[in-house]
Short mmCIF file of N, CA and C in Angstrom, two decimals:
data_model
loop_
_atom_site.label_atom_id
_atom_site.label_comp_id
_atom_site.label_asym_id
_atom_site.label_seq_id
_atom_site.Cartn_x
_atom_site.Cartn_y
_atom_site.Cartn_z
N MET A 19 -6.04 7.51 -10.37
CA MET A 19 -7.08 8.09 -9.55
C MET A 19 -8.21 8.65 -10.42
N ARG A 20 -7.90 8.97 -11.67
CA ARG A 20 -8.91 9.54 -12.55
C ARG A 20 -10.11 8.61 -12.69
N ASP A 21 -9.85 7.32 -12.77
CA ASP A 21 -10.93 6.35 -12.97
C ASP A 21 -11.40 5.70 -11.68
N GLY A 22 -10.91 6.18 -10.56
CA GLY A 22 -11.35 5.66 -9.27
C GLY A 22 -10.41 4.61 -8.70
N PRO A 23 -10.57 4.34 -7.40
CA PRO A 23 -9.66 3.40 -6.73
C PRO A 23 -9.74 1.97 -7.24
N ALA A 24 -10.91 1.54 -7.66
CA ALA A 24 -11.04 0.15 -8.15
C ALA A 24 -10.22 -0.05 -9.42
N ALA A 25 -10.26 0.92 -10.31
CA ALA A 25 -9.48 0.82 -11.55
C ALA A 25 -7.99 0.87 -11.25
N GLY A 26 -7.60 1.71 -10.33
CA GLY A 26 -6.19 1.78 -9.93
C GLY A 26 -5.71 0.49 -9.31
N LEU A 27 -6.57 -0.12 -8.51
CA LEU A 27 -6.20 -1.38 -7.86
C LEU A 27 -5.98 -2.48 -8.89
N VAL A 28 -6.80 -2.52 -9.92
CA VAL A 28 -6.63 -3.51 -10.99
C VAL A 28 -5.25 -3.35 -11.64
N LEU A 29 -4.87 -2.11 -11.89
CA LEU A 29 -3.57 -1.85 -12.52
C LEU A 29 -2.40 -2.23 -11.62
N ILE A 30 -2.47 -1.85 -10.36
CA ILE A 30 -1.38 -2.17 -9.42
C ILE A 30 -1.29 -3.68 -9.21
N ASP A 31 -2.44 -4.33 -9.08
CA ASP A 31 -2.42 -5.79 -8.91
C ASP A 31 -1.78 -6.48 -10.11
N ALA A 32 -2.05 -5.97 -11.31
CA ALA A 32 -1.45 -6.57 -12.51
C ALA A 32 0.06 -6.40 -12.50
N ILE A 33 0.53 -5.24 -12.11
CA ILE A 33 1.97 -4.99 -12.03
C ILE A 33 2.61 -5.91 -11.00
N LEU A 34 2.00 -6.01 -9.83
CA LEU A 34 2.55 -6.86 -8.77
C LEU A 34 2.46 -8.34 -9.14
N ALA A 35 1.42 -8.74 -9.85
CA ALA A 35 1.28 -10.14 -10.25
C ALA A 35 2.38 -10.57 -11.22
N ARG A 36 2.86 -9.63 -12.02
CA ARG A 36 3.97 -9.93 -12.93
C ARG A 36 5.31 -10.00 -12.20
N GLY A 37 5.32 -9.57 -10.95
CA GLY A 37 6.56 -9.55 -10.19
C GLY A 37 7.29 -8.23 -10.30
N ASP A 38 6.80 -7.36 -11.16
CA ASP A 38 7.40 -6.03 -11.28
C ASP A 38 7.11 -5.24 -10.01
N LEU A 39 8.11 -4.62 -9.51
CA LEU A 39 8.00 -3.74 -8.34
C LEU A 39 7.56 -4.45 -7.06
N ASP A 40 7.68 -5.77 -7.03
CA ASP A 40 7.26 -6.50 -5.83
C ASP A 40 8.09 -6.12 -4.61
N ASP A 41 9.32 -5.68 -4.82
CA ASP A 41 10.17 -5.27 -3.70
C ASP A 41 10.19 -3.76 -3.51
N TYR A 42 9.25 -3.07 -4.12
CA TYR A 42 9.18 -1.61 -4.05
C TYR A 42 8.08 -1.22 -3.08
N HIS A 43 8.47 -0.65 -1.95
CA HIS A 43 7.50 -0.37 -0.90
C HIS A 43 6.38 0.57 -1.34
N LEU A 44 6.68 1.50 -2.23
CA LEU A 44 5.64 2.45 -2.64
C LEU A 44 4.53 1.78 -3.46
N ALA A 45 4.84 0.72 -4.18
CA ALA A 45 3.79 -0.01 -4.90
C ALA A 45 2.81 -0.63 -3.91
N HIS A 46 3.34 -1.20 -2.84
CA HIS A 46 2.47 -1.81 -1.83
C HIS A 46 1.73 -0.74 -1.02
N ALA A 47 2.38 0.39 -0.79
CA ALA A 47 1.71 1.49 -0.08
C ALA A 47 0.56 2.05 -0.93
N ALA A 48 0.78 2.17 -2.23
CA ALA A 48 -0.29 2.64 -3.12
C ALA A 48 -1.44 1.65 -3.14
N ARG A 49 -1.11 0.37 -3.19
CA ARG A 49 -2.15 -0.67 -3.16
C ARG A 49 -2.94 -0.59 -1.86
N ALA A 50 -2.23 -0.41 -0.76
CA ALA A 50 -2.88 -0.30 0.55
C ALA A 50 -3.84 0.88 0.57
N ASP A 51 -3.41 2.01 0.04
CA ASP A 51 -4.27 3.19 0.04
C ASP A 51 -5.52 2.96 -0.80
N LEU A 52 -5.38 2.34 -1.94
CA LEU A 52 -6.55 2.06 -2.77
C LEU A 52 -7.50 1.10 -2.07
N CYS A 53 -6.96 0.07 -1.43
CA CYS A 53 -7.80 -0.87 -0.68
C CYS A 53 -8.51 -0.15 0.46
N ARG A 54 -7.80 0.74 1.14
CA ARG A 54 -8.41 1.52 2.23
C ARG A 54 -9.55 2.35 1.70
N ARG A 55 -9.36 3.02 0.58
CA ARG A 55 -10.41 3.85 -0.02
C ARG A 55 -11.62 3.03 -0.42
N LEU A 56 -11.39 1.77 -0.77
CA LEU A 56 -12.49 0.89 -1.15
C LEU A 56 -13.14 0.21 0.05
N GLY A 57 -12.60 0.46 1.25
CA GLY A 57 -13.17 -0.13 2.46
C GLY A 57 -12.70 -1.54 2.75
N ASN A 58 -11.69 -2.01 2.05
CA ASN A 58 -11.17 -3.37 2.26
C ASN A 58 -9.98 -3.28 3.23
N THR A 59 -10.30 -3.25 4.51
CA THR A 59 -9.25 -3.06 5.52
C THR A 59 -8.32 -4.26 5.65
N VAL A 60 -8.81 -5.46 5.37
CA VAL A 60 -7.96 -6.65 5.48
C VAL A 60 -6.83 -6.57 4.45
N GLN A 61 -7.18 -6.28 3.21
CA GLN A 61 -6.15 -6.17 2.17
C GLN A 61 -5.29 -4.93 2.37
N ALA A 62 -5.90 -3.85 2.85
CA ALA A 62 -5.13 -2.63 3.12
C ALA A 62 -4.08 -2.91 4.18
N ARG A 63 -4.48 -3.59 5.24
CA ARG A 63 -3.54 -3.91 6.32
C ARG A 63 -2.38 -4.76 5.80
N ALA A 64 -2.70 -5.77 5.01
CA ALA A 64 -1.65 -6.65 4.48
C ALA A 64 -0.68 -5.87 3.60
N SER A 65 -1.21 -4.98 2.79
CA SER A 65 -0.34 -4.20 1.89
C SER A 65 0.49 -3.18 2.66
N TYR A 66 -0.10 -2.53 3.66
CA TYR A 66 0.68 -1.61 4.49
C TYR A 66 1.79 -2.36 5.21
N GLU A 67 1.48 -3.55 5.72
CA GLU A 67 2.50 -4.35 6.42
C GLU A 67 3.63 -4.75 5.47
N ARG A 68 3.29 -5.12 4.24
CA ARG A 68 4.33 -5.47 3.25
C ARG A 68 5.18 -4.24 2.92
N ALA A 69 4.54 -3.10 2.75
CA ALA A 69 5.28 -1.86 2.47
C ALA A 69 6.20 -1.52 3.63
N LEU A 70 5.73 -1.73 4.84
CA LEU A 70 6.53 -1.42 6.03
C LEU A 70 7.76 -2.31 6.11
N VAL A 71 7.63 -3.56 5.75
CA VAL A 71 8.77 -4.48 5.73
C VAL A 71 9.84 -4.00 4.74
N LEU A 72 9.39 -3.45 3.62
CA LEU A 72 10.31 -3.04 2.56
C LEU A 72 10.88 -1.64 2.74
N ALA A 73 10.17 -0.78 3.46
CA ALA A 73 10.59 0.62 3.61
C ALA A 73 11.84 0.70 4.48
N ARG A 74 12.75 1.57 4.10
CA ARG A 74 14.01 1.72 4.84
C ARG A 74 14.15 3.08 5.50
N GLN A 75 13.52 4.10 4.96
CA GLN A 75 13.66 5.45 5.48
C GLN A 75 12.72 5.68 6.67
N GLY A 76 13.24 6.31 7.69
CA GLY A 76 12.46 6.57 8.89
C GLY A 76 11.14 7.30 8.65
N PRO A 77 11.15 8.40 7.91
CA PRO A 77 9.89 9.12 7.67
C PRO A 77 8.85 8.27 6.93
N GLU A 78 9.30 7.48 5.96
CA GLU A 78 8.37 6.61 5.25
C GLU A 78 7.82 5.54 6.17
N ARG A 79 8.65 4.98 7.00
CA ARG A 79 8.21 3.96 7.96
C ARG A 79 7.18 4.54 8.93
N ARG A 80 7.46 5.73 9.42
CA ARG A 80 6.52 6.37 10.36
C ARG A 80 5.17 6.65 9.69
N PHE A 81 5.21 7.10 8.44
CA PHE A 81 3.97 7.34 7.71
C PHE A 81 3.17 6.05 7.57
N LEU A 82 3.83 4.97 7.17
CA LEU A 82 3.16 3.68 7.00
C LEU A 82 2.63 3.15 8.33
N GLU A 83 3.40 3.30 9.38
CA GLU A 83 2.94 2.87 10.71
C GLU A 83 1.71 3.64 11.14
N ARG A 84 1.70 4.95 10.85
CA ARG A 84 0.54 5.78 11.20
C ARG A 84 -0.69 5.36 10.40
N ARG A 85 -0.51 5.13 9.11
CA ARG A 85 -1.63 4.68 8.28
C ARG A 85 -2.16 3.33 8.75
N LEU A 86 -1.27 2.45 9.10
CA LEU A 86 -1.66 1.13 9.60
C LEU A 86 -2.45 1.26 10.90
N ALA A 87 -2.01 2.13 11.79
CA ALA A 87 -2.70 2.33 13.07
C ALA A 87 -4.08 2.97 12.88
N GLU A 88 -4.26 3.71 11.81
CA GLU A 88 -5.54 4.39 11.56
C GLU A 88 -6.62 3.45 11.02
N LEU A 89 -6.20 2.27 10.54
CA LEU A 89 -7.19 1.34 10.01
C LEU A 89 -8.07 0.78 11.12
N PRO A 90 -9.36 0.64 10.87
CA PRO A 90 -10.22 0.00 11.86
C PRO A 90 -9.83 -1.46 12.07
N THR A 91 -10.00 -1.95 13.26
CA THR A 91 -9.64 -3.33 13.56
C THR A 91 -10.79 -4.28 13.31
#
């Protein structure tokens, strides 16, 4: 976050491109948040949906569902 959402997105995309943490819901949730902050709702939606598929805990799922619902259509 120190260098802004675009810099963070580059780092997360590199991690996910290597296959590291691809099954970790929080990596996709972080990516979704950065995309949302950058105004890219299409990519944010896709990342929130991927995180939601991977999330197992009820509170985390509810948080992701709420974030997904808050995105403009």
